[in-house]
Amino acid sequence: MTMNKNEYILFEKAIRLIDNEFYIDSIEILKKLFDESNDNEIKDDILFDIGLCYLKINDIDDAIKYFKKVISEYPEGKILNSLKRNEFGKITDKSYYALIHCYLLKGNLNKANETLDNFDKKNYSYVIDENSKKRFYKDLSKNLISEYEIRWI
């Protein structure tokens, strides 16, 4: 099943709100869209974006809850490449990266390191940066942990 036109419009609106830092408004739209959509190809991305919004407003516990939900409910989900976000691969790897970020914000280096082991072994999930270079989520996660260790340990 694919997103219908109204769902796509709502999803894009929510993403634009995130891009403009209207996180609470985006959460409301995304939760409504999640409840109303029958499209499993978008539901994992919706949950991820809800988690991202919670992360942005520093509600780390709720962010963790949503990232874990993506991982447990959509283990084979693919990243929806909407609005030219330049992200590719498995939504679980993107969620592990976000979880590591959350754990480090909470000062839990052990949980962050444990999460590294959960990435897909093929390591094909990535984002293309502003220099058109592939940046793999696992490598980005290792960099986050290294920066944390340098700064705080």
PDB file of C-alpha atoms in Angstrom:
ATOM      1  CA  MET A   1       0.000   0.000   0.000  1.00  0.00           C
ATOM      2  CA  THR A   2       1.250   3.489  -0.745  1.00  0.00           C
ATOM      3  CA  MET A   3       0.537   6.857   0.775  1.00  0.00           C
ATOM      4  CA  ASN A   4      -2.516   8.614  -0.557  1.00  0.00           C
ATOM      5  CA  LYS A   5      -2.317  12.252  -1.615  1.00  0.00           C
ATOM      6  CA  ASN A   6      -3.711  13.633   1.661  1.00  0.00           C
ATOM      7  CA  GLU A   7      -1.273  11.553   3.718  1.00  0.00           C
ATOM      8  CA  TYR A   8       1.620  12.727   1.597  1.00  0.00           C
ATOM      9  CA  ILE A   9       0.570  16.372   2.003  1.00  0.00           C
ATOM     10  CA  LEU A  10       0.270  15.958   5.784  1.00  0.00           C
ATOM     11  CA  PHE A  11       3.636  14.195   5.997  1.00  0.00           C
ATOM     12  CA  GLU A  12       5.355  16.920   3.981  1.00  0.00           C
ATOM     13  CA  LYS A  13       3.703  19.582   6.152  1.00  0.00           C
ATOM     14  CA  ALA A  14       5.020  17.851   9.279  1.00  0.00           C
ATOM     15  CA  ILE A  15       8.532  17.674   7.808  1.00  0.00           C
ATOM     16  CA  ARG A  16       8.441  21.371   6.908  1.00  0.00           C
ATOM     17  CA  LEU A  17       7.362  22.137  10.477  1.00  0.00           C
ATOM     18  CA  ILE A  18      10.334  20.132  11.767  1.00  0.00           C
ATOM     19  CA  ASP A  19      12.665  21.983   9.409  1.00  0.00           C
ATOM     20  CA  ASN A  20      11.294  25.266  10.801  1.00  0.00           C
ATOM     21  CA  GLU A  21      11.595  24.069  14.424  1.00  0.00           C
ATOM     22  CA  PHE A  22       7.843  23.793  15.128  1.00  0.00           C
ATOM     23  CA  TYR A  23       8.285  20.448  16.844  1.00  0.00           C
ATOM     24  CA  ILE A  24       5.121  20.339  18.967  1.00  0.00           C
ATOM     25  CA  ASP A  25       2.944  21.140  15.945  1.00  0.00           C
ATOM     26  CA  SER A  26       4.734  18.474  13.943  1.00  0.00           C
ATOM     27  CA  ILE A  27       4.209  15.874  16.680  1.00  0.00           C
ATOM     28  CA  GLU A  28       0.454  16.519  16.617  1.00  0.00           C
ATOM     29  CA  ILE A  29       0.257  16.105  12.847  1.00  0.00           C
ATOM     30  CA  LEU A  30       2.490  13.031  12.827  1.00  0.00           C
ATOM     31  CA  LYS A  31       0.520  11.279  15.578  1.00  0.00           C
ATOM     32  CA  LYS A  32      -2.741  11.955  13.718  1.00  0.00           C
ATOM     33  CA  LEU A  33      -1.219  10.708  10.471  1.00  0.00           C
ATOM     34  CA  PHE A  34       0.103   7.564  12.178  1.00  0.00           C
ATOM     35  CA  ASP A  35      -3.342   6.762  13.588  1.00  0.00           C
ATOM     36  CA  GLU A  36      -5.126   7.345  10.280  1.00  0.00           C
ATOM     37  CA  SER A  37      -2.658   5.807   7.823  1.00  0.00           C
ATOM     38  CA  ASN A  38      -2.802   2.214   6.634  1.00  0.00           C
ATOM     39  CA  ASP A  39       0.523   2.556   4.856  1.00  0.00           C
ATOM     40  CA  ASN A  40       3.226   0.583   6.675  1.00  0.00           C
ATOM     41  CA  GLU A  41       5.863   2.082   4.368  1.00  0.00           C
ATOM     42  CA  ILE A  42       5.388   5.461   6.023  1.00  0.00           C
ATOM     43  CA  LYS A  43       4.479   4.481   9.577  1.00  0.00           C
ATOM     44  CA  ASP A  44       8.071   3.733  10.554  1.00  0.00           C
ATOM     45  CA  ASP A  45       9.186   7.117   9.240  1.00  0.00           C
ATOM     46  CA  ILE A  46       6.354   8.818  11.106  1.00  0.00           C
ATOM     47  CA  LEU A  47       7.415   7.197  14.377  1.00  0.00           C
ATOM     48  CA  PHE A  48      11.032   8.149  13.746  1.00  0.00           C
ATOM     49  CA  ASP A  49      10.094  11.758  13.088  1.00  0.00           C
ATOM     50  CA  ILE A  50       8.000  11.874  16.271  1.00  0.00           C
ATOM     51  CA  GLY A  51      11.074  10.631  18.151  1.00  0.00           C
ATOM     52  CA  LEU A  52      13.194  13.253  16.419  1.00  0.00           C
ATOM     53  CA  CYS A  53      10.804  15.997  17.504  1.00  0.00           C
ATOM     54  CA  TYR A  54      10.950  14.807  21.100  1.00  0.00           C
ATOM     55  CA  LEU A  55      14.744  14.777  20.868  1.00  0.00           C
ATOM     56  CA  LYS A  56      14.719  18.353  19.547  1.00  0.00           C
ATOM     57  CA  ILE A  57      12.612  19.569  22.486  1.00  0.00           C
ATOM     58  CA  ASN A  58      14.910  17.699  24.888  1.00  0.00           C
ATOM     59  CA  ASP A  59      12.307  15.116  25.912  1.00  0.00           C
ATOM     60  CA  ILE A  60      14.903  12.369  25.686  1.00  0.00           C
ATOM     61  CA  ASP A  61      12.839   9.639  27.367  1.00  0.00           C
ATOM     62  CA  ASP A  62       9.979   9.996  24.875  1.00  0.00           C
ATOM     63  CA  ALA A  63      12.475  10.184  22.012  1.00  0.00           C
ATOM     64  CA  ILE A  64      14.008   6.890  23.147  1.00  0.00           C
ATOM     65  CA  LYS A  65      10.547   5.333  23.391  1.00  0.00           C
ATOM     66  CA  TYR A  66       9.729   6.215  19.779  1.00  0.00           C
ATOM     67  CA  PHE A  67      13.110   5.178  18.359  1.00  0.00           C
ATOM     68  CA  LYS A  68      12.808   1.814  20.119  1.00  0.00           C
ATOM     69  CA  LYS A  69       9.277   1.433  18.759  1.00  0.00           C
ATOM     70  CA  VAL A  70      10.572   1.933  15.197  1.00  0.00           C
ATOM     71  CA  ILE A  71      13.188  -0.760  15.760  1.00  0.00           C
ATOM     72  CA  SER A  72      10.824  -3.292  17.333  1.00  0.00           C
ATOM     73  CA  GLU A  73       7.793  -2.778  15.088  1.00  0.00           C
ATOM     74  CA  TYR A  74       9.510  -2.142  11.733  1.00  0.00           C
ATOM     75  CA  PRO A  75      12.771  -4.152  11.702  1.00  0.00           C
ATOM     76  CA  GLU A  76      12.802  -4.313   7.890  1.00  0.00           C
ATOM     77  CA  GLY A  77      11.556  -0.764   7.282  1.00  0.00           C
ATOM     78  CA  LYS A  78      13.266   1.396   4.701  1.00  0.00           C
ATOM     79  CA  ILE A  79      13.978   5.103   5.050  1.00  0.00           C
ATOM     80  CA  LEU A  80      11.423   7.125   3.107  1.00  0.00           C
ATOM     81  CA  ASN A  81      13.388   9.580   1.007  1.00  0.00           C
ATOM     82  CA  SER A  82      10.869  12.406   1.121  1.00  0.00           C
ATOM     83  CA  LEU A  83      11.652  16.053   0.485  1.00  0.00           C
ATOM     84  CA  LYS A  84      15.177  15.288  -0.737  1.00  0.00           C
ATOM     85  CA  ARG A  85      16.529  14.354   2.675  1.00  0.00           C
ATOM     86  CA  ASN A  86      19.278  12.274   1.018  1.00  0.00           C
ATOM     87  CA  GLU A  87      18.965   9.364   3.448  1.00  0.00           C
ATOM     88  CA  PHE A  88      19.031   5.755   2.335  1.00  0.00           C
ATOM     89  CA  GLY A  89      18.836   2.269   3.805  1.00  0.00           C
ATOM     90  CA  LYS A  90      17.169   0.788   6.867  1.00  0.00           C
ATOM     91  CA  ILE A  91      15.158   2.904   9.275  1.00  0.00           C
ATOM     92  CA  THR A  92      16.487   0.752  12.125  1.00  0.00           C
ATOM     93  CA  ASP A  93      20.070   1.936  11.507  1.00  0.00           C
ATOM     94  CA  LYS A  94      18.908   5.547  11.472  1.00  0.00           C
ATOM     95  CA  SER A  95      17.025   4.832  14.722  1.00  0.00           C
ATOM     96  CA  TYR A  96      20.097   3.237  16.336  1.00  0.00           C
ATOM     97  CA  TYR A  97      22.049   6.384  15.475  1.00  0.00           C
ATOM     98  CA  ALA A  98      19.350   8.527  17.103  1.00  0.00           C
ATOM     99  CA  LEU A  99      19.263   6.227  20.146  1.00  0.00           C
ATOM    100  CA  ILE A 100      23.018   6.551  20.589  1.00  0.00           C
ATOM    101  CA  HIS A 101      22.616  10.315  20.492  1.00  0.00           C
ATOM    102  CA  CYS A 102      19.917  10.074  23.189  1.00  0.00           C
ATOM    103  CA  TYR A 103      21.975   7.782  25.406  1.00  0.00           C
ATOM    104  CA  LEU A 104      24.942  10.131  25.201  1.00  0.00           C
ATOM    105  CA  LEU A 105      22.736  13.097  26.110  1.00  0.00           C
ATOM    106  CA  LYS A 106      21.699  11.135  29.199  1.00  0.00           C
ATOM    107  CA  GLY A 107      25.359  10.381  29.950  1.00  0.00           C
ATOM    108  CA  ASN A 108      24.965   6.655  29.351  1.00  0.00           C
ATOM    109  CA  LEU A 109      28.095   5.742  27.397  1.00  0.00           C
ATOM    110  CA  ASN A 110      27.657   2.011  28.095  1.00  0.00           C
ATOM    111  CA  LYS A 111      24.203   1.935  26.457  1.00  0.00           C
ATOM    112  CA  ALA A 112      25.550   3.929  23.513  1.00  0.00           C
ATOM    113  CA  ASN A 113      28.376   1.445  22.995  1.00  0.00           C
ATOM    114  CA  GLU A 114      26.025  -1.549  23.345  1.00  0.00           C
ATOM    115  CA  THR A 115      23.770  -0.073  20.663  1.00  0.00           C
ATOM    116  CA  LEU A 116      26.635  -0.013  18.138  1.00  0.00           C
ATOM    117  CA  ASP A 117      26.418  -3.814  17.960  1.00  0.00           C
ATOM    118  CA  ASN A 118      22.842  -3.643  16.678  1.00  0.00           C
ATOM    119  CA  PHE A 119      23.550  -2.021  13.324  1.00  0.00           C
ATOM    120  CA  ASP A 120      22.919  -4.026  10.174  1.00  0.00           C
ATOM    121  CA  LYS A 121      26.135  -5.910   9.396  1.00  0.00           C
ATOM    122  CA  LYS A 122      25.977  -4.859   5.739  1.00  0.00           C
ATOM    123  CA  ASN A 123      26.333  -1.219   6.851  1.00  0.00           C
ATOM    124  CA  TYR A 124      24.498   0.178   3.843  1.00  0.00           C
ATOM    125  CA  SER A 125      22.354   2.806   5.587  1.00  0.00           C
ATOM    126  CA  TYR A 126      23.681   6.284   5.027  1.00  0.00           C
ATOM    127  CA  VAL A 127      23.032   9.968   4.516  1.00  0.00           C
ATOM    128  CA  ILE A 128      24.638  12.085   1.818  1.00  0.00           C
ATOM    129  CA  ASP A 129      26.233  15.147   3.375  1.00  0.00           C
ATOM    130  CA  GLU A 130      26.558  18.683   2.005  1.00  0.00           C
ATOM    131  CA  ASN A 131      29.753  17.629   0.174  1.00  0.00           C
ATOM    132  CA  SER A 132      27.908  14.776  -1.598  1.00  0.00           C
ATOM    133  CA  LYS A 133      29.770  12.214   0.501  1.00  0.00           C
ATOM    134  CA  LYS A 134      28.122   9.075   1.876  1.00  0.00           C
ATOM    135  CA  ARG A 135      28.109   9.107   5.664  1.00  0.00           C
ATOM    136  CA  PHE A 136      27.140   5.724   7.089  1.00  0.00           C
ATOM    137  CA  TYR A 137      24.984   5.805  10.222  1.00  0.00           C
ATOM    138  CA  LYS A 138      27.232   3.371  12.068  1.00  0.00           C
ATOM    139  CA  ASP A 139      30.296   5.532  11.357  1.00  0.00           C
ATOM    140  CA  LEU A 140      28.392   8.650  12.414  1.00  0.00           C
ATOM    141  CA  SER A 141      27.490   6.853  15.643  1.00  0.00           C
ATOM    142  CA  LYS A 142      31.123   5.906  16.302  1.00  0.00           C
ATOM    143  CA  ASN A 143      32.055   9.555  15.757  1.00  0.00           C
ATOM    144  CA  LEU A 144      29.413  10.689  18.259  1.00  0.00           C
ATOM    145  CA  ILE A 145      30.773   8.284  20.862  1.00  0.00           C
ATOM    146  CA  SER A 146      34.387   9.354  20.205  1.00  0.00           C
ATOM    147  CA  GLU A 147      33.473  13.032  20.520  1.00  0.00           C
ATOM    148  CA  TYR A 148      31.633  12.302  23.756  1.00  0.00           C
ATOM    149  CA  GLU A 149      34.618  10.426  25.161  1.00  0.00           C
ATOM    150  CA  ILE A 150      37.023  13.243  24.226  1.00  0.00           C
ATOM    151  CA  ARG A 151      34.782  15.904  25.725  1.00  0.00           C
ATOM    152  CA  TRP A 152      33.464  14.205  28.852  1.00  0.00           C
ATOM    153  CA  ILE A 153      35.857  11.454  29.880  1.00  0.00           C
TER     154      ILE A 153
END
